[in-house]
Amino acid sequence: MTPSFFSDSILDEIEDNEDGSFQILNRNGWAILVVNAPGKHGRSVTNKEVFNRLELFGIEEYDKAAVEKVINIADSKEYQIAEWKGGTAEDSYIDVLVSEDSMQAFIKMFPPKNGGKNLNQENVEKSLGDAGVVHGIKTDVIEDVLKKQLFFNQSLVAEGTPPTPSKNGEIQIKFDSMGRPSLEEDSKGKVDYKNIGVIKTVSQGQLLAIRSESIPGTPGTSVLGGEIPSPPGVLPPWKIGSNCKLSEDSKSLFSEIEGRPIVDRDGTIRVDEVCLLENVDYSTGNVDFPGTIIVEGRVADDFRLKTKGSLIIKKSIGRVFLFAEGDIVLSGGVMGRSGGLIESNSDIYAKFAEQAHLKAGKSIFISEASMHSNLVAGKDIILEGGRGELIGGEAIAGGSILANKLGAVVETKTSVVIGISPQVLDELEKMKNEISTKTEILQKVELTLGKLMDISGKRELVEEETAMLQKLRAVEKKFNDLRKNAAMQYDDLVAQYEPSPTSYIKAENTIYPRVNINFGKGKKFSSEIQSFEGRNYIYLAKQGNPICSDEPPEHLKKA
């Protein structure tokens, strides 16, 4: 195949399968929307994607119909869609807004114009009274709003007294429903991930759960002075899955078999049998099983395992795709070679991760080391029990990150993002996938360009090859720009998210140079040119700036 034919094939593939994309730019205080159309077989940009991005960037006042029109046109042109925030005497005034449930009252204060009068405490309280707000008024908040002249802000100035809630009846689980591994250290402080006892079992006829009765609460008071009744307690319905039997009085649930008890996300209680496999390869094909999967041997590259339960693999794995509603336990580890995906809606446990991608709805636990991997956890990332090293790659956690060592002696660049909300976490994941897709396309284009340039160094290109070279360079520039824009928006979103005030980093031994920690909102900590020895904590101080200290944050001291 000649280089020109190869180039045509690459370009056709790129143009036909390219997904639509969009950018939201800040130009001189105005929000600019650019929407690019997809290829023949690509996916179009959806209204929801654009509206979600606008909301995350804090852009609220825009013409929805006009934005939808730009999305439908998708002509890659720039459209101005909204401001990107910044006579006669008129006195300052307020609007009073009472929530639908009458439990909160808000004010929005507007500034005086052309020498008009400012409001005082008495004016505000009279306006509240005129609106019927008589209970739970926050005079200190009103004073602060007036003192700081918080114009155009919606401030909560009154709260009702909520009713004491009735205590609902409960389904009380009588077995270890978490199914967490027993992480016991030996005399040397090591954790043996080969003997973690993750599979919990019950015997036939064993009690699984009981249901208790509800207890009524007491009424509260709205901001309008009305009584708020306490809703009656609810007696939860039983959600019974396979291999379970309810008692005659409907108060107790028992197991009908010996097996693994499970509580599903929707509260369904069941007892599963276990899928035990020697290997996963062409002899089994991809595996999709509703219960727990245990693999004693190897999982061949590029195979997929999916389960609504937990997934336990006894040996190290490579470039594979694992998906589980429950825990994923890798008694060995994972060498992803920059491919594959390990994804759990619960926790992930592994001995090590190298060039791997791990995503956990809850937490990630690694005993030895994470090397040049992408780790994403809704809660915490914990590297303890063995070497406990986080080296290179990127680690993103909704909660905190605990490790023995961050970075490496050779000053490997290591990026950490913590305290991030699930909504922002999902958007970041989408944007990272977009960047990855653009990068893969660029690699194909650059490979073909390189071949043409090699030929041009040996002989003069024919007219068809010269035209193809120009077209490839145009495509290279286009995808370089798209990737750059996507990367900029990724960085912008990381910089703008509001961090959790309780998130922190703990390094038990060392923080090496070139470890960059991002708390969002421009709050960054970097060990760019120095090491930090001994136990150190990195967290947001009271003034909101990140600090490194051998003292833990206040909330840990109180715990």
PDB file of N, CA, C and O in Angstrom, residues 373-422:
ATOM      1  N   SER A 373       0.093   5.637  36.614  1.00  0.00           N
ATOM      2  CA  SER A 373      -1.286   5.192  36.406  1.00  0.00           C
ATOM      3  C   SER A 373      -2.252   6.336  36.623  1.00  0.00           C
ATOM      4  O   SER A 373      -1.914   7.355  37.250  1.00  0.00           O
ATOM      5  N   ASN A 374      -3.471   6.173  36.116  1.00  0.00           N
ATOM      6  CA  ASN A 374      -4.554   7.115  36.367  1.00  0.00           C
ATOM      7  C   ASN A 374      -5.499   6.490  37.387  1.00  0.00           C
ATOM      8  O   ASN A 374      -6.106   5.449  37.129  1.00  0.00           O
ATOM      9  N   LEU A 375      -5.604   7.116  38.551  1.00  0.00           N
ATOM     10  CA  LEU A 375      -6.475   6.636  39.620  1.00  0.00           C
ATOM     11  C   LEU A 375      -7.577   7.658  39.853  1.00  0.00           C
ATOM     12  O   LEU A 375      -7.305   8.839  40.058  1.00  0.00           O
ATOM     13  N   VAL A 376      -8.836   7.201  39.832  1.00  0.00           N
ATOM     14  CA  VAL A 376      -9.981   8.078  40.074  1.00  0.00           C
ATOM     15  C   VAL A 376     -10.866   7.418  41.120  1.00  0.00           C
ATOM     16  O   VAL A 376     -11.335   6.296  40.918  1.00  0.00           O
ATOM     17  N   ALA A 377     -11.098   8.103  42.244  1.00  0.00           N
ATOM     18  CA  ALA A 377     -11.901   7.536  43.323  1.00  0.00           C
ATOM     19  C   ALA A 377     -12.907   8.566  43.825  1.00  0.00           C
ATOM     20  O   ALA A 377     -12.559   9.722  44.050  1.00  0.00           O
ATOM     21  N   GLY A 378     -14.161   8.121  43.992  1.00  0.00           N
ATOM     22  CA  GLY A 378     -15.178   9.014  44.525  1.00  0.00           C
ATOM     23  C   GLY A 378     -14.893   9.415  45.959  1.00  0.00           C
ATOM     24  O   GLY A 378     -15.255  10.510  46.395  1.00  0.00           O
ATOM     25  N   LYS A 379     -14.214   8.532  46.718  1.00  0.00           N
ATOM     26  CA  LYS A 379     -13.862   8.851  48.113  1.00  0.00           C
ATOM     27  C   LYS A 379     -12.343   8.967  48.242  1.00  0.00           C
ATOM     28  O   LYS A 379     -11.770   9.954  47.842  1.00  0.00           O
ATOM     29  N   ASP A 380     -11.686   7.955  48.804  1.00  0.00           N
ATOM     30  CA  ASP A 380     -10.265   8.077  49.127  1.00  0.00           C
ATOM     31  C   ASP A 380      -9.399   7.176  48.255  1.00  0.00           C
ATOM     32  O   ASP A 380      -9.854   6.183  47.698  1.00  0.00           O
ATOM     33  N   ILE A 381      -8.101   7.548  48.163  1.00  0.00           N
ATOM     34  CA  ILE A 381      -7.075   6.702  47.562  1.00  0.00           C
ATOM     35  C   ILE A 381      -6.053   6.436  48.660  1.00  0.00           C
ATOM     36  O   ILE A 381      -5.461   7.365  49.204  1.00  0.00           O
ATOM     37  N   ILE A 382      -5.861   5.151  49.005  1.00  0.00           N
ATOM     38  CA  ILE A 382      -5.014   4.786  50.136  1.00  0.00           C
ATOM     39  C   ILE A 382      -3.926   3.826  49.674  1.00  0.00           C
ATOM     40  O   ILE A 382      -4.216   2.748  49.145  1.00  0.00           O
ATOM     41  N   LEU A 383      -2.670   4.237  49.832  1.00  0.00           N
ATOM     42  CA  LEU A 383      -1.523   3.404  49.478  1.00  0.00           C
ATOM     43  C   LEU A 383      -0.750   3.137  50.768  1.00  0.00           C
ATOM     44  O   LEU A 383       0.148   3.888  51.145  1.00  0.00           O
ATOM     45  N   GLU A 384      -1.127   2.080  51.456  1.00  0.00           N
ATOM     46  CA  GLU A 384      -0.522   1.751  52.742  1.00  0.00           C
ATOM     47  C   GLU A 384      -0.482   0.233  52.903  1.00  0.00           C
ATOM     48  O   GLU A 384      -1.174  -0.499  52.198  1.00  0.00           O
ATOM     49  N   GLY A 385       0.317  -0.230  53.857  1.00  0.00           N
ATOM     50  CA  GLY A 385       0.403  -1.655  54.151  1.00  0.00           C
ATOM     51  C   GLY A 385       1.675  -2.283  53.646  1.00  0.00           C
ATOM     52  O   GLY A 385       2.187  -3.228  54.225  1.00  0.00           O
ATOM     53  N   GLY A 386       2.239  -1.747  52.536  1.00  0.00           N
ATOM     54  CA  GLY A 386       3.518  -2.211  52.002  1.00  0.00           C
ATOM     55  C   GLY A 386       4.395  -1.004  51.734  1.00  0.00           C
ATOM     56  O   GLY A 386       4.574  -0.140  52.591  1.00  0.00           O
ATOM     57  N   ARG A 387       4.938  -0.906  50.509  1.00  0.00           N
ATOM     58  CA  ARG A 387       5.752   0.265  50.165  1.00  0.00           C
ATOM     59  C   ARG A 387       4.898   1.532  50.139  1.00  0.00           C
ATOM     60  O   ARG A 387       5.337   2.594  50.530  1.00  0.00           O
ATOM     61  N   GLY A 388       3.677   1.415  49.629  1.00  0.00           N
ATOM     62  CA  GLY A 388       2.755   2.544  49.655  1.00  0.00           C
ATOM     63  C   GLY A 388       3.228   3.742  48.865  1.00  0.00           C
ATOM     64  O   GLY A 388       3.192   4.876  49.354  1.00  0.00           O
ATOM     65  N   GLU A 389       3.648   3.537  47.609  1.00  0.00           N
ATOM     66  CA  GLU A 389       4.221   4.628  46.811  1.00  0.00           C
ATOM     67  C   GLU A 389       3.265   5.061  45.702  1.00  0.00           C
ATOM     68  O   GLU A 389       2.683   4.222  45.006  1.00  0.00           O
ATOM     69  N   LEU A 390       3.133   6.371  45.522  1.00  0.00           N
ATOM     70  CA  LEU A 390       2.377   6.947  44.405  1.00  0.00           C
ATOM     71  C   LEU A 390       3.383   7.668  43.525  1.00  0.00           C
ATOM     72  O   LEU A 390       3.890   8.740  43.874  1.00  0.00           O
ATOM     73  N   ILE A 391       3.678   7.065  42.369  1.00  0.00           N
ATOM     74  CA  ILE A 391       4.749   7.564  41.500  1.00  0.00           C
ATOM     75  C   ILE A 391       4.173   7.871  40.126  1.00  0.00           C
ATOM     76  O   ILE A 391       3.672   6.985  39.430  1.00  0.00           O
ATOM     77  N   GLY A 392       4.233   9.139  39.710  1.00  0.00           N
ATOM     78  CA  GLY A 392       3.836   9.522  38.367  1.00  0.00           C
ATOM     79  C   GLY A 392       2.343   9.405  38.134  1.00  0.00           C
ATOM     80  O   GLY A 392       1.570   9.051  39.026  1.00  0.00           O
ATOM     81  N   GLY A 393       1.907   9.708  36.921  1.00  0.00           N
ATOM     82  CA  GLY A 393       0.500   9.620  36.563  1.00  0.00           C
ATOM     83  C   GLY A 393      -0.331  10.690  37.248  1.00  0.00           C
ATOM     84  O   GLY A 393       0.171  11.731  37.684  1.00  0.00           O
ATOM     85  N   GLU A 394      -1.623  10.402  37.367  1.00  0.00           N
ATOM     86  CA  GLU A 394      -2.546  11.349  37.985  1.00  0.00           C
ATOM     87  C   GLU A 394      -3.479  10.598  38.923  1.00  0.00           C
ATOM     88  O   GLU A 394      -4.004   9.546  38.581  1.00  0.00           O
ATOM     89  N   ALA A 395      -3.674  11.145  40.114  1.00  0.00           N
ATOM     90  CA  ALA A 395      -4.589  10.576  41.097  1.00  0.00           C
ATOM     91  C   ALA A 395      -5.644  11.618  41.438  1.00  0.00           C
ATOM     92  O   ALA A 395      -5.313  12.733  41.843  1.00  0.00           O
ATOM     93  N   ILE A 396      -6.924  11.263  41.260  1.00  0.00           N
ATOM     94  CA  ILE A 396      -8.036  12.182  41.537  1.00  0.00           C
ATOM     95  C   ILE A 396      -8.932  11.524  42.574  1.00  0.00           C
ATOM     96  O   ILE A 396      -9.407  10.417  42.378  1.00  0.00           O
ATOM     97  N   ALA A 397      -9.172  12.222  43.681  1.00  0.00           N
ATOM     98  CA  ALA A 397      -9.979  11.652  44.761  1.00  0.00           C
ATOM     99  C   ALA A 397     -10.999  12.669  45.249  1.00  0.00           C
ATOM    100  O   ALA A 397     -10.678  13.850  45.439  1.00  0.00           O
ATOM    101  N   GLY A 398     -12.243  12.189  45.461  1.00  0.00           N
ATOM    102  CA  GLY A 398     -13.262  13.058  46.029  1.00  0.00           C
ATOM    103  C   GLY A 398     -12.997  13.357  47.486  1.00  0.00           C
ATOM    104  O   GLY A 398     -13.406  14.396  48.010  1.00  0.00           O
ATOM    105  N   GLY A 399     -12.290  12.444  48.175  1.00  0.00           N
ATOM    106  CA  GLY A 399     -11.977  12.641  49.584  1.00  0.00           C
ATOM    107  C   GLY A 399     -10.516  12.978  49.780  1.00  0.00           C
ATOM    108  O   GLY A 399     -10.071  14.059  49.429  1.00  0.00           O
ATOM    109  N   SER A 400      -9.730  12.029  50.316  1.00  0.00           N
ATOM    110  CA  SER A 400      -8.331  12.281  50.648  1.00  0.00           C
ATOM    111  C   SER A 400      -7.428  11.215  50.036  1.00  0.00           C
ATOM    112  O   SER A 400      -7.901  10.210  49.517  1.00  0.00           O
ATOM    113  N   ILE A 401      -6.115  11.470  50.108  1.00  0.00           N
ATOM    114  CA  ILE A 401      -5.121  10.526  49.607  1.00  0.00           C
ATOM    115  C   ILE A 401      -4.093  10.284  50.703  1.00  0.00           C
ATOM    116  O   ILE A 401      -3.520  11.229  51.254  1.00  0.00           O
ATOM    117  N   LEU A 402      -3.891   8.992  51.029  1.00  0.00           N
ATOM    118  CA  LEU A 402      -2.935   8.599  52.063  1.00  0.00           C
ATOM    119  C   LEU A 402      -1.905   7.671  51.438  1.00  0.00           C
ATOM    120  O   LEU A 402      -2.261   6.696  50.769  1.00  0.00           O
ATOM    121  N   ALA A 403      -0.623   7.978  51.641  1.00  0.00           N
ATOM    122  CA  ALA A 403       0.437   7.165  51.062  1.00  0.00           C
ATOM    123  C   ALA A 403       1.673   7.252  51.942  1.00  0.00           C
ATOM    124  O   ALA A 403       1.802   8.153  52.780  1.00  0.00           O
ATOM    125  N   ASN A 404       2.594   6.302  51.740  1.00  0.00           N
ATOM    126  CA  ASN A 404       3.883   6.398  52.420  1.00  0.00           C
ATOM    127  C   ASN A 404       4.790   7.394  51.713  1.00  0.00           C
ATOM    128  O   ASN A 404       5.465   8.198  52.347  1.00  0.00           O
ATOM    129  N   LYS A 405       4.782   7.327  50.361  1.00  0.00           N
ATOM    130  CA  LYS A 405       5.644   8.214  49.587  1.00  0.00           C
ATOM    131  C   LYS A 405       4.868   8.770  48.386  1.00  0.00           C
ATOM    132  O   LYS A 405       4.113   8.037  47.745  1.00  0.00           O
ATOM    133  N   LEU A 406       5.108  10.050  48.093  1.00  0.00           N
ATOM    134  CA  LEU A 406       4.536  10.695  46.911  1.00  0.00           C
ATOM    135  C   LEU A 406       5.682  11.084  45.991  1.00  0.00           C
ATOM    136  O   LEU A 406       6.617  11.770  46.415  1.00  0.00           O
ATOM    137  N   GLY A 407       5.605  10.668  44.705  1.00  0.00           N
ATOM    138  CA  GLY A 407       6.677  10.965  43.772  1.00  0.00           C
ATOM    139  C   GLY A 407       7.814   9.964  43.899  1.00  0.00           C
ATOM    140  O   GLY A 407       7.672   8.885  44.487  1.00  0.00           O
ATOM    141  N   ALA A 408       8.977  10.333  43.325  1.00  0.00           N
ATOM    142  CA  ALA A 408      10.116   9.419  43.321  1.00  0.00           C
ATOM    143  C   ALA A 408      11.416  10.206  43.414  1.00  0.00           C
ATOM    144  O   ALA A 408      11.457  11.413  43.151  1.00  0.00           O
ATOM    145  N   VAL A 409      12.504   9.492  43.771  1.00  0.00           N
ATOM    146  CA  VAL A 409      13.821  10.121  43.891  1.00  0.00           C
ATOM    147  C   VAL A 409      14.235  10.773  42.582  1.00  0.00           C
ATOM    148  O   VAL A 409      14.887  11.818  42.566  1.00  0.00           O
ATOM    149  N   VAL A 410      13.840  10.164  41.452  1.00  0.00           N
ATOM    150  CA  VAL A 410      14.224  10.701  40.138  1.00  0.00           C
ATOM    151  C   VAL A 410      13.330  11.858  39.706  1.00  0.00           C
ATOM    152  O   VAL A 410      13.346  12.266  38.557  1.00  0.00           O
ATOM    153  N   GLU A 411      12.536  12.383  40.645  1.00  0.00           N
ATOM    154  CA  GLU A 411      11.699  13.563  40.414  1.00  0.00           C
ATOM    155  C   GLU A 411      10.684  13.347  39.294  1.00  0.00           C
ATOM    156  O   GLU A 411      10.529  14.164  38.382  1.00  0.00           O
ATOM    157  N   THR A 412       9.979  12.221  39.366  1.00  0.00           N
ATOM    158  CA  THR A 412       8.925  11.927  38.400  1.00  0.00           C
ATOM    159  C   THR A 412       7.728  12.852  38.639  1.00  0.00           C
ATOM    160  O   THR A 412       7.264  13.001  39.766  1.00  0.00           O
ATOM    161  N   LYS A 413       7.223  13.471  37.586  1.00  0.00           N
ATOM    162  CA  LYS A 413       6.073  14.367  37.728  1.00  0.00           C
ATOM    163  C   LYS A 413       4.852  13.571  38.171  1.00  0.00           C
ATOM    164  O   LYS A 413       4.456  12.604  37.528  1.00  0.00           O
ATOM    165  N   THR A 414       4.266  13.971  39.288  1.00  0.00           N
ATOM    166  CA  THR A 414       3.120  13.279  39.864  1.00  0.00           C
ATOM    167  C   THR A 414       2.021  14.289  40.144  1.00  0.00           C
ATOM    168  O   THR A 414       2.246  15.268  40.860  1.00  0.00           O
ATOM    169  N   SER A 415       0.838  14.093  39.566  1.00  0.00           N
ATOM    170  CA  SER A 415      -0.265  15.046  39.697  1.00  0.00           C
ATOM    171  C   SER A 415      -1.342  14.472  40.600  1.00  0.00           C
ATOM    172  O   SER A 415      -1.729  13.312  40.468  1.00  0.00           O
ATOM    173  N   VAL A 416      -1.836  15.302  41.512  1.00  0.00           N
ATOM    174  CA  VAL A 416      -2.861  14.890  42.469  1.00  0.00           C
ATOM    175  C   VAL A 416      -3.963  15.944  42.490  1.00  0.00           C
ATOM    176  O   VAL A 416      -3.680  17.137  42.569  1.00  0.00           O
ATOM    177  N   VAL A 417      -5.217  15.489  42.409  1.00  0.00           N
ATOM    178  CA  VAL A 417      -6.378  16.377  42.523  1.00  0.00           C
ATOM    179  C   VAL A 417      -7.295  15.788  43.592  1.00  0.00           C
ATOM    180  O   VAL A 417      -7.660  14.619  43.514  1.00  0.00           O
ATOM    181  N   ILE A 418      -7.660  16.591  44.614  1.00  0.00           N
ATOM    182  CA  ILE A 418      -8.493  16.050  45.689  1.00  0.00           C
ATOM    183  C   ILE A 418      -9.661  16.972  46.006  1.00  0.00           C
ATOM    184  O   ILE A 418      -9.692  18.134  45.610  1.00  0.00           O
ATOM    185  N   GLY A 419     -10.630  16.399  46.752  1.00  0.00           N
ATOM    186  CA  GLY A 419     -11.782  17.176  47.226  1.00  0.00           C
ATOM    187  C   GLY A 419     -12.756  17.539  46.130  1.00  0.00           C
ATOM    188  O   GLY A 419     -13.376  18.596  46.155  1.00  0.00           O
ATOM    189  N   ILE A 420     -12.953  16.641  45.159  1.00  0.00           N
ATOM    190  CA  ILE A 420     -13.738  16.964  43.974  1.00  0.00           C
ATOM    191  C   ILE A 420     -15.112  16.296  44.049  1.00  0.00           C
ATOM    192  O   ILE A 420     -15.235  15.166  44.488  1.00  0.00           O
ATOM    193  N   SER A 421     -16.177  17.018  43.629  1.00  0.00           N
ATOM    194  CA  SER A 421     -17.539  16.498  43.714  1.00  0.00           C
ATOM    195  C   SER A 421     -17.793  15.448  42.631  1.00  0.00           C
ATOM    196  O   SER A 421     -17.142  15.462  41.584  1.00  0.00           O
ATOM    197  N   PRO A 422     -18.758  14.523  42.855  1.00  0.00           N
ATOM    198  CA  PRO A 422     -19.056  13.502  41.843  1.00  0.00           C
ATOM    199  C   PRO A 422     -19.443  14.103  40.487  1.00  0.00           C
ATOM    200  O   PRO A 422     -19.077  13.575  39.445  1.00  0.00           O
TER     201      PRO A 422
END
